[in-house]
Amino acid sequence: MKPHHRPSLARKISSGLVAVAVLGVVAVVNRPMVAMGAEAYHEFTINRQSYKEQYGHWAALPVPQDFKVNAIHAALLNTGKLLIIAGSGNNRDAFEAGTFRTIIYDPAKDEFKDVPTPTDVFCAGHTFLPNGNLLIAGGTKSYEVLAEDVEHAYGVMKLKNESATSGPHVFKKGTSLVSASGRVYKTREDVTLGKAHVMNHGGQVMQHAAEVEVFVDAVDKGDGPIVEQPAQYTVAGLSGADKQNVYGIAEKITREKQEYGGDNTSYEFDPVAERYVKVGDMVENRWYPTLAELPNGDVLAVSGLDEFGRIIPGDNEKYIASQKKWVDAPELHRTFPTYPSFHMMENGNFFYSGSNAGYGSDTVGRTPGVWNVRNNKFTEVGGLRDAKLTETSSSVLLAPAQDQKVMIFGGGGVGESEVSTKRTDIIDLTEDKPVYRPGPDLPQPARYLNAVILPDDTVFTTGGSSGYRGGKYGDKTRSDLFNAQIYQPSSNSFATAAESTVGRNYHSEAILLPDGRVVTMGSDPLYDESGKGPGTFEKRIEVYSPPYLFQGARPSVTGGPAQVERGTTVGFTSPDAARITQARLVRPSAVTHVLDVDQRSVALDITPAGGAKLNLSIPASRGLAPSGWYMLFLMDDRGVPSVARWVQVL
């Protein structure tokens, strides 16, 4: 079924409305007044009650100037407040100045506040822990440098020590390494090189050289110091046997683009104290990693770029929540592109939808499938249309989670491709051999589309662009999309929603609030509106009120426990108990780059208990309801949700 399209203002003008006939007369005299009149009529239209009942309504959220930041990450805390993380905000000057920003917005009080941000968590990974803290790991250690800005050839130098008796050696920043031809390269930072390791393999004593990696830059500018083949280098300043045992090896020295480098710091953000709490460093430096909660409450970190801007080739790790430390997970070795989109299944496995943020091989690790995180078996799934257009796509575990269906929305080609798709596909993971099947097309090809599960089991999709970072697509110099739509699972179709007024593409977010509204923020276009000048980060914030908020009085949740256990039935109270038809536990979002592994809505069976009391049954499966905080929404017989009540699943 094709989506229903709301008539455009131009189409309404041609329909012969009296007000527009008057505008036609004015147009002869003063053309600018036509635009003013059309705008006024549009404002009148979108603010009519009947319009809002069908399409919903957008409103600007006033943000004080001091709190306008580049929203790269956003998460809804169990205090009901919104955490907005910029870090350096994709701003090199802020990075070099060490100016990192985090903002908290309190929707209940309409207040903003600054939070001290210890390191550059720009493009880190994050997910909620069972205790409600937000685990934030990785981020930016170094910024990219475009090829035209690389004056001194550079490379990754691997320092090696063949001696088991000499060392460790501390090499300060600026240590010189010399090529066979006499070219000199200097280290960018301090590094420590240990001793060689002596090991016993089946009775045979073997020695393994110690090694450490560091960036080096050529002393001379230009192309002369470029080296395209692996080569060995002498470390300046060494004497005796160390001159032979300690040396450098580099695969190449280049003036190509230098990618972002990942950081290894990690924090738990405490929503009560509203501060970052330092925890153990990651095993690997990671930029653009995915963090996903495991069934036992620990967290798996996957993919990312290392400190030298290289894709991490399948070396994944776990955060042991009880010990607040990271450990290597060689038993779960698997390669994915950066920010791969995972959805925890009822059986505790991960479904990789194919959605990702792009860095990595254009072939390896991009095929969707089921990842058994107990034995590392990965079962690919087929049927996905436009299978090569999954970069910058979004995916959600459709509501209720018990149905075990995942939907993928839009996406584009690898890298800076101008190709994108309007495809949506859906997969039923309960099938013996699940495959993607066609869903309804989006109105236009879209990437960077935000998809938000609403309390009534629908999915609100908003923002995005058809071109790379809002840039050229077809004959358009700017390709931001202002149309919004709501996916209706019952009819497998889209219903048209009110159009937004702010374009959102790369680095944008959309999050469901406890009152049932959706907040949207961010956008990092490549070009300005002319399509010629550089773009500027979008700092305006909009809030969308879905049609269900214009259907009359809302039901309410007036009582019930703050904590519940799986497999139990618990009582909640509502003066509207007789009219309640659905109960949902909706996990709060933690989103970046349209990646949101936390988002899910769990159905609760309802048993009326007389009067104002309802008994709600909590599913027993950790795969359905991972430990953590949820918003409990009650829906009445008109499809109107309550304001959420916060509940922690233990």
XYZ file of C-alpha atoms in Angstrom:
650
model
C 0.000 0.000 0.000
C 1.358 3.423 -0.921
C 1.624 6.021 1.846
C -1.130 8.571 2.117
C 0.163 12.008 1.207
C -1.199 15.147 2.806
C -2.174 17.667 0.091
C 0.502 20.319 -0.343
C -0.265 23.962 0.224
C 0.010 24.573 -3.528
C -2.605 21.907 -4.180
C -4.902 23.516 -1.619
C -4.461 26.870 -3.324
C -5.595 25.393 -6.633
C -8.692 23.874 -5.010
C -10.550 27.188 -5.044
C -10.580 28.068 -1.366
C -11.964 31.553 -0.774
C -8.984 32.676 1.304
C -6.635 31.755 -1.501
C -8.764 33.560 -4.074
C -8.196 36.729 -2.075
C -4.459 36.029 -2.084
C -4.604 35.766 -5.875
C -5.910 39.347 -6.102
C -3.195 40.586 -3.761
C -0.571 38.827 -5.878
C -1.204 41.186 -8.781
C -0.324 44.172 -6.628
C 2.425 42.860 -4.380
C 4.049 39.461 -4.896
C 5.851 39.384 -1.488
C 2.449 39.611 0.205
C 1.505 36.355 -1.508
C 4.304 34.561 0.273
C 3.342 36.187 3.554
C -0.276 35.252 3.070
C 0.556 31.696 2.059
C 2.745 31.335 5.127
C -0.004 32.678 7.355
C -2.491 30.268 5.825
C -0.054 27.400 6.314
C 0.353 28.351 9.998
C -3.416 28.492 10.336
C -3.748 25.053 8.740
C -1.140 23.202 10.809
C -2.510 24.657 14.059
C -6.109 23.557 13.473
C -7.267 20.885 15.897
C -8.490 18.628 13.093
C -5.097 18.822 11.394
C -3.217 17.956 14.598
C -5.557 15.032 15.278
C -4.552 13.504 11.941
C -0.949 14.591 11.427
C 0.404 15.718 14.802
C 2.229 18.961 15.432
C 5.769 20.359 15.515
C 6.995 23.056 17.893
C 10.360 24.736 18.323
C 12.119 24.256 21.652
C 13.723 27.548 22.697
C 17.358 26.925 23.633
C 19.331 29.634 25.464
C 22.351 30.741 23.479
C 24.833 29.425 26.062
C 23.391 25.925 25.744
C 23.348 25.581 21.966
C 25.725 22.698 21.269
C 26.465 20.309 18.440
C 24.289 17.379 19.482
C 26.293 14.309 18.425
C 24.812 11.910 21.006
C 21.618 11.978 23.056
C 20.137 9.725 25.727
C 17.024 9.831 27.888
C 17.988 9.320 31.537
C 15.714 7.578 34.051
C 15.272 10.930 35.791
C 13.299 12.000 32.733
C 16.067 14.392 31.687
C 17.750 14.448 28.303
C 21.526 14.053 28.079
C 22.961 15.842 25.031
C 26.629 15.104 24.308
C 28.743 17.102 21.884
C 32.274 16.406 23.050
C 34.297 18.503 20.608
C 31.246 18.481 18.327
C 33.108 17.699 15.093
C 34.991 20.953 15.581
C 38.776 20.751 15.315
C 39.296 24.064 17.121
C 37.264 22.838 20.100
C 39.231 19.585 20.098
C 42.613 21.304 20.087
C 41.438 23.706 22.798
C 40.181 20.806 24.932
C 36.697 22.332 24.965
C 34.223 19.483 25.346
C 30.500 20.012 25.992
C 27.686 18.021 27.567
C 24.253 19.498 28.296
C 21.330 18.211 30.363
C 17.822 19.334 29.450
C 14.980 18.889 31.940
C 11.670 18.831 29.982
C 9.620 19.030 33.192
C 11.214 22.337 34.234
C 12.301 23.468 30.758
C 15.815 24.023 32.114
C 19.292 23.448 30.675
C 22.577 22.947 32.525
C 26.221 22.296 31.645
C 28.025 19.131 32.726
C 31.845 18.990 32.923
C 33.095 16.674 30.158
C 36.482 15.080 30.921
C 37.642 13.896 27.479
C 36.494 14.066 23.877
C 33.609 11.590 23.800
C 32.756 12.745 20.284
C 31.773 9.618 18.315
C 32.086 7.295 21.305
C 29.785 4.320 21.847
C 27.148 4.105 24.575
C 24.440 1.945 26.072
C 22.481 1.827 29.309
C 23.554 -0.443 32.162
C 21.081 -2.302 34.420
C 21.578 0.286 37.191
C 20.518 3.119 34.890
C 23.980 4.544 34.316
C 24.933 5.265 30.720
C 28.176 3.524 29.764
C 30.159 5.749 27.383
C 33.339 4.327 25.879
C 35.869 5.398 23.283
C 35.775 8.688 21.443
C 38.275 10.895 19.663
C 42.027 10.859 20.281
C 42.934 12.654 17.059
C 41.081 14.434 14.259
C 41.190 13.566 10.594
C 43.561 15.471 8.306
C 42.569 15.788 4.657
C 45.181 14.855 2.067
C 45.563 18.441 0.848
C 46.429 19.498 4.412
C 49.078 16.818 5.010
C 52.386 18.679 4.589
C 54.666 16.131 6.250
C 54.455 12.482 5.200
C 53.413 10.301 8.124
C 52.871 6.672 9.044
C 52.462 4.141 11.812
C 55.857 3.009 13.064
C 56.100 -0.304 14.879
C 59.030 -0.173 17.326
C 60.449 -3.627 18.094
C 62.872 -4.975 20.704
C 64.496 -8.370 20.075
C 66.281 -8.450 23.444
C 64.836 -10.191 26.500
C 67.399 -8.569 28.789
C 67.423 -4.935 27.663
C 64.477 -2.693 28.401
C 61.969 -1.326 28.883
C 62.914 1.627 26.709
C 61.093 4.950 27.068
C 61.081 6.950 23.849
C 60.007 10.549 24.260
C 57.947 12.496 21.765
C 60.247 13.629 18.966
C 62.472 10.558 18.991
C 64.104 10.240 15.548
C 63.934 7.196 13.290
C 66.150 7.149 10.238
C 65.570 5.320 6.954
C 68.295 3.559 4.946
C 68.348 6.588 2.631
C 68.850 8.995 5.542
C 65.302 10.366 5.786
C 64.363 11.318 9.360
C 60.955 10.767 10.989
C 59.962 11.827 14.511
C 57.514 10.222 16.933
C 54.348 12.162 17.854
C 54.115 11.053 21.473
C 55.898 9.271 24.303
C 55.930 5.469 24.062
C 57.361 2.673 26.176
C 58.842 -0.413 24.504
C 59.159 -3.474 26.717
C 61.522 -6.450 26.646
C 61.215 -9.414 24.313
C 59.170 -12.326 25.695
C 60.752 -15.718 26.253
C 58.185 -18.511 25.886
C 58.209 -22.302 25.953
C 56.372 -23.952 23.041
C 56.266 -27.727 23.401
C 59.613 -27.847 25.134
C 61.252 -25.466 22.698
C 62.307 -22.079 24.051
C 61.300 -19.242 21.725
C 61.724 -15.503 21.907
C 59.071 -13.034 20.722
C 60.062 -9.444 20.122
C 58.281 -6.780 22.146
C 56.584 -4.118 20.064
C 54.659 -0.865 20.345
C 53.116 1.372 17.683
C 53.399 5.130 17.332
C 52.702 7.760 14.676
C 55.777 9.328 13.066
C 56.050 12.395 10.853
C 58.741 13.210 8.319
C 61.001 16.098 9.258
C 61.077 17.291 5.647
C 57.922 18.537 3.929
C 56.632 17.293 0.605
C 56.637 13.963 -1.207
C 60.315 13.130 -0.804
C 59.915 11.184 2.459
C 57.044 9.048 1.096
C 57.790 5.312 1.324
C 55.348 2.943 -0.387
C 56.871 -0.396 0.690
C 57.554 -1.942 4.126
C 60.947 -0.837 5.422
C 63.131 -0.927 8.536
C 64.336 2.173 10.397
C 67.150 2.886 12.871
C 66.286 4.444 16.240
C 68.571 7.419 16.890
C 70.456 7.674 20.140
C 70.877 3.964 20.923
C 74.232 2.362 21.699
C 75.746 -1.070 22.059
C 73.563 -4.125 21.391
C 70.424 -1.957 21.476
C 71.414 -0.507 18.096
C 70.846 -3.970 16.598
C 68.009 -5.235 18.808
C 65.781 -2.149 18.780
C 64.476 -0.830 15.465
C 61.386 0.465 13.681
C 59.263 -1.005 10.906
C 56.650 0.881 8.882
C 54.396 -0.533 6.183
C 54.321 2.816 4.405
C 54.903 6.519 4.890
C 52.255 8.531 3.068
C 50.588 11.886 2.485
C 47.142 10.341 2.112
C 44.175 11.431 4.236
C 44.645 10.684 7.919
C 41.490 9.257 9.532
C 40.141 10.025 12.994
C 41.920 8.172 15.789
C 40.015 6.432 18.572
C 40.383 6.918 22.328
C 40.294 4.196 25.009
C 38.754 6.039 27.955
C 35.364 5.016 29.340
C 32.871 6.416 31.815
C 29.597 5.650 33.496
C 27.374 8.703 33.422
C 25.460 8.840 36.712
C 21.962 10.278 36.047
C 21.394 11.132 39.721
C 24.702 12.864 40.400
C 24.670 14.111 36.779
C 28.378 13.553 36.246
C 30.850 11.364 34.367
C 32.464 8.694 36.557
C 35.753 7.302 35.210
C 35.929 3.511 34.919
C 38.508 1.157 33.428
C 40.105 1.927 30.068
C 39.130 -0.119 27.047
C 41.428 -2.845 25.749
C 41.416 -1.163 22.316
C 41.125 2.479 21.334
C 37.780 2.853 19.550
C 36.099 5.562 17.462
C 32.584 4.801 16.098
C 32.140 1.595 18.144
C 28.846 -0.092 18.988
C 28.159 -0.933 22.634
C 25.394 -3.473 23.277
C 24.143 -4.947 26.548
C 24.494 -8.710 26.873
C 21.787 -10.805 28.566
C 23.795 -10.967 31.813
C 24.074 -7.154 32.044
C 27.656 -6.897 30.812
C 28.365 -4.981 27.605
C 29.963 -6.014 24.319
C 31.998 -3.424 22.388
C 32.329 -4.075 18.663
C 34.221 -2.449 15.788
C 35.526 1.110 15.554
C 38.677 2.795 14.340
C 41.819 2.392 16.453
C 44.147 5.198 17.550
C 45.727 5.248 14.098
C 42.440 5.457 12.191
C 42.442 1.793 11.123
C 39.314 -0.345 11.201
C 39.595 -2.812 14.100
C 39.594 -6.251 12.444
C 37.188 -8.185 14.637
C 38.931 -7.663 17.997
C 35.947 -7.183 20.298
C 35.811 -6.764 24.072
C 33.486 -6.928 27.080
C 32.730 -4.547 29.919
C 32.299 -6.474 33.169
C 29.737 -4.240 34.847
C 30.264 -5.577 38.383
C 34.006 -4.858 38.164
C 33.827 -1.715 36.032
C 36.574 -2.991 33.758
C 37.078 -4.064 30.137
C 38.451 -7.451 29.102
C 39.417 -8.858 25.727
C 36.819 -11.166 24.094
C 38.777 -13.283 21.586
C 35.998 -15.869 21.707
C 33.765 -13.354 19.921
C 36.110 -12.414 17.106
C 34.063 -10.985 14.249
C 34.522 -8.038 11.913
C 31.824 -5.428 11.286
C 31.842 -1.939 9.768
C 31.712 0.902 12.278
C 28.567 1.510 14.368
C 26.916 -1.788 13.359
C 23.265 -1.959 14.420
C 22.440 -4.849 16.785
C 19.109 -5.915 18.256
C 19.069 -8.388 21.142
C 16.777 -11.325 20.396
C 14.566 -13.186 22.856
C 17.084 -16.048 23.003
C 19.931 -13.639 23.870
C 21.540 -13.656 20.422
C 22.188 -10.452 18.468
C 20.579 -9.717 15.132
C 22.786 -7.537 12.944
C 20.362 -5.697 10.661
C 23.009 -4.591 8.165
C 22.738 -0.934 9.211
C 26.069 0.758 9.909
C 27.857 4.090 9.781
C 30.307 3.204 7.099
C 33.993 2.866 7.916
C 35.418 -0.502 6.956
C 35.551 -2.859 4.013
C 32.848 -2.439 1.363
C 32.345 -6.213 1.416
C 33.501 -7.753 4.719
C 31.028 -7.763 7.614
C 28.154 -5.972 5.907
C 25.808 -8.931 5.347
C 22.987 -9.038 7.948
C 22.550 -12.095 10.110
C 22.056 -13.684 13.521
C 25.128 -13.643 15.775
C 25.169 -16.270 18.508
C 27.199 -14.492 21.196
C 27.732 -17.736 23.114
C 29.532 -19.741 20.412
C 30.389 -16.956 17.898
C 28.383 -18.613 15.110
C 27.056 -16.119 12.578
C 24.157 -17.122 10.321
C 23.619 -14.821 7.388
C 20.084 -13.924 6.307
C 18.950 -13.098 2.794
C 16.157 -11.256 1.055
C 17.356 -7.710 1.748
C 16.685 -5.503 -1.254
C 19.270 -2.862 -2.173
C 21.651 -4.868 -0.020
C 24.572 -2.572 -0.866
C 22.682 0.486 0.400
C 22.744 -0.138 4.147
C 25.265 2.511 5.150
C 23.608 5.301 7.208
C 20.351 3.321 7.254
C 18.395 2.845 10.471
C 16.706 -0.216 11.938
C 14.374 -0.964 14.841
C 13.056 -3.982 16.704
C 9.375 -3.471 15.974
C 6.889 -3.331 18.826
C 6.025 -5.360 20.666
C 9.415 -7.007 21.113
C 7.654 -10.357 21.518
C 6.971 -10.372 17.756
C 10.735 -10.484 17.083
C 10.499 -8.462 13.867
C 13.180 -6.021 12.742
C 12.620 -3.307 10.143
C 15.340 -1.515 8.171
C 14.736 1.959 6.728
C 16.521 3.561 3.760
C 20.288 3.878 3.573
C 22.945 4.814 1.055
C 25.993 3.579 -0.793
C 29.401 3.082 0.799
C 31.454 6.197 1.498
C 30.424 9.511 -0.029
C 28.086 7.853 -2.517
C 25.216 9.975 -3.859
C 23.032 6.858 -4.162
C 20.308 6.163 -1.578
C 17.140 4.081 -1.337
C 13.513 4.402 -0.259
C 13.466 0.685 0.582
C 12.152 -0.678 3.867
C 12.325 -4.411 4.576
C 11.125 -6.482 7.501
C 12.421 -9.766 8.905
C 10.600 -12.183 11.238
C 13.265 -13.715 13.470
C 10.895 -16.393 14.807
C 11.006 -18.224 11.470
C 13.229 -21.294 11.101
C 15.103 -19.600 8.266
C 14.347 -15.898 8.584
C 14.656 -13.688 5.509
C 13.933 -10.047 4.819
C 10.665 -9.332 3.022
C 9.560 -6.067 1.393
C 7.990 -3.379 3.522
C 6.322 -0.217 2.241
C 8.582 2.227 0.434
C 9.488 5.520 2.036
C 8.108 8.579 0.204
C 11.634 9.461 -0.951
C 15.072 7.833 -0.856
C 16.511 8.558 2.581
C 19.605 8.070 4.676
C 20.202 9.315 8.262
C 16.504 8.686 8.917
C 15.619 8.601 12.617
C 13.069 5.948 13.589
C 11.367 6.121 16.990
C 9.079 3.480 18.514
C 5.971 5.138 19.955
C 3.881 3.812 22.876
C 1.111 2.681 20.496
C 3.505 0.266 18.661
C 3.880 2.536 15.624
C 7.231 3.872 14.381
C 7.727 7.576 13.799
C 10.315 8.318 11.101
C 11.704 11.793 10.614
C 14.540 13.763 9.083
C 17.217 12.337 6.866
C 18.372 13.337 3.423
C 18.615 11.665 0.043
C 22.177 12.816 -0.593
C 25.378 12.362 1.360
C 25.184 14.674 4.412
C 22.292 16.562 2.857
C 24.268 17.329 -0.277
C 23.595 16.860 -3.955
C 21.021 14.269 -5.001
C 19.853 14.211 -8.612
C 19.241 17.812 -9.623
C 19.045 19.059 -6.020
C 21.940 20.945 -4.455
C 20.518 20.225 -0.976
C 18.615 17.034 -0.248
C 17.328 17.311 3.330
C 13.884 15.737 3.788
C 11.203 17.515 5.780
C 8.489 14.901 5.345
C 7.739 12.666 8.328
C 5.674 9.495 8.438
C 4.388 6.933 10.915
C 4.720 3.231 10.147
C 1.540 1.326 11.059
C 2.369 -2.376 11.711
C -1.312 -3.348 11.622
C -1.627 -2.301 7.957
C 2.075 -2.494 7.002
C 1.873 1.044 5.631
C 2.979 4.584 6.309
C 0.653 7.354 7.409
C 1.748 10.887 6.586
C 2.746 13.069 9.531
C 3.189 16.824 9.770
C 6.321 18.110 8.090
C 9.222 19.319 10.189
C 10.712 22.754 9.600
C 14.374 21.883 10.257
C 16.461 19.657 8.002
C 18.266 16.811 9.773
C 20.954 14.604 8.263
C 24.313 13.371 9.592
C 24.779 13.652 13.388
C 21.079 14.017 14.174
C 18.928 12.310 16.818
C 15.273 11.710 17.696
C 14.144 10.440 21.113
C 10.808 9.548 22.712
C 10.118 11.581 25.859
C 8.150 10.263 28.882
C 5.192 12.465 27.941
C 4.879 10.751 24.547
C 6.419 13.534 22.456
C 9.521 13.102 20.285
C 12.455 15.501 20.504
C 14.690 15.971 17.437
C 18.065 17.697 17.321
C 21.371 17.939 15.506
C 22.423 17.790 11.832
C 25.835 18.288 10.294
C 25.366 19.174 6.602
C 28.325 19.206 4.275
C 27.157 22.372 2.480
C 25.028 25.419 3.193
C 21.566 25.867 1.698
C 23.029 27.059 -1.593
C 24.904 23.793 -1.940
C 28.157 25.672 -2.535
C 29.470 27.024 0.772
C 30.414 24.962 3.847
C 27.598 23.799 6.077
C 27.117 24.762 9.719
C 25.926 22.472 12.496
C 22.188 22.703 13.203
C 21.602 23.769 16.822
C 17.831 24.211 16.729
C 15.707 21.639 18.562
C 12.168 20.658 17.562
C 9.573 18.597 19.386
C 6.918 16.532 17.625
C 3.573 15.756 19.283
C 2.009 12.664 17.628
C -1.711 12.594 16.747
C -2.515 10.534 19.861
C -1.844 13.626 21.991
C -4.783 15.439 20.372
C -7.471 12.845 20.988
C -8.693 14.137 24.363
C -7.875 13.432 28.003
C -5.054 10.997 28.690
C -5.164 7.987 31.028
C -2.789 8.026 33.974
C -0.692 5.690 36.115
C -1.129 6.677 39.742
C 0.642 3.926 41.649
C 2.856 0.875 41.457
C 6.333 -0.361 42.336
C 9.503 1.332 41.088
C 11.186 -2.059 40.676
C 9.851 -5.302 39.223
C 11.272 -8.758 38.653
C 10.982 -10.865 35.518
C 8.370 -13.585 35.484
C 6.237 -11.884 38.117
C 2.842 -10.182 38.071
C 2.707 -6.796 39.741
C -0.068 -4.375 40.504
C -0.356 -0.820 39.198
C -3.209 1.606 39.707
C -5.000 3.875 37.271
C -8.332 5.696 37.607
C -8.829 4.684 33.961
C -8.233 0.966 34.589
C -11.501 -0.082 32.941
C -10.424 1.563 29.655
C -6.813 0.344 29.522
C -6.212 -1.993 26.584
C -2.407 -2.120 26.371
C 0.617 -1.780 28.634
C 4.127 -1.301 27.290
C 7.573 -1.103 28.841
C 9.564 1.169 26.533
C 13.317 1.285 27.063
C 14.784 4.809 26.890
C 16.909 5.652 23.892
C 20.650 6.261 23.643
C 21.203 7.299 20.043
C 23.973 8.500 17.754
C 24.362 8.281 13.971
C 20.756 6.882 13.956
C 22.116 3.898 15.940
C 20.024 2.973 18.980
C 20.603 -0.558 20.281
C 18.652 0.167 23.477
C 15.305 1.027 21.883
C 12.586 -1.607 22.405
C 8.965 -1.846 23.532
C 7.839 -4.859 25.555
C 4.169 -5.864 25.818
C 2.788 -6.662 29.272
C -0.246 -8.906 29.723
C -3.021 -7.113 31.618
C -5.323 -8.716 34.175
C -8.006 -6.416 35.652
C -7.971 -6.648 39.448
C -11.079 -4.617 40.186
C -11.493 -0.911 40.756
C -8.467 1.113 39.814
C -6.013 -1.792 39.939
C -4.359 -3.594 37.049
C -2.081 -6.616 37.313
C 0.729 -6.515 34.743
C 2.813 -9.586 33.889
C 6.544 -9.003 33.334
C 8.084 -11.377 30.739
C 10.595 -13.854 32.155
C 13.072 -13.659 29.257
C 16.161 -11.459 29.636
C 16.321 -11.316 25.842
C 12.913 -9.638 25.749
C 13.373 -7.327 28.715
C 17.062 -6.758 29.478
C 17.763 -5.472 32.968
C 17.435 -1.732 33.316
C 15.012 1.176 33.492
C 11.894 1.445 31.319
C 9.007 3.814 30.765
C 5.667 2.174 31.562
C 2.929 3.477 29.257
C -0.753 2.533 29.598
C -2.896 2.885 26.459
C -6.643 3.424 26.593
C -9.345 2.232 24.186
C -8.850 5.326 21.988
C -5.137 4.622 21.521
C -4.099 7.455 23.837
C -1.047 6.804 26.052
C -0.497 7.867 29.625
C 2.487 9.873 30.701
C 5.123 7.238 31.457
C 5.979 5.942 34.911
C 9.606 4.873 35.406
C 10.089 1.203 36.319
C 13.325 -0.727 36.798
C 13.430 -4.344 35.646
C 15.826 -6.208 37.932
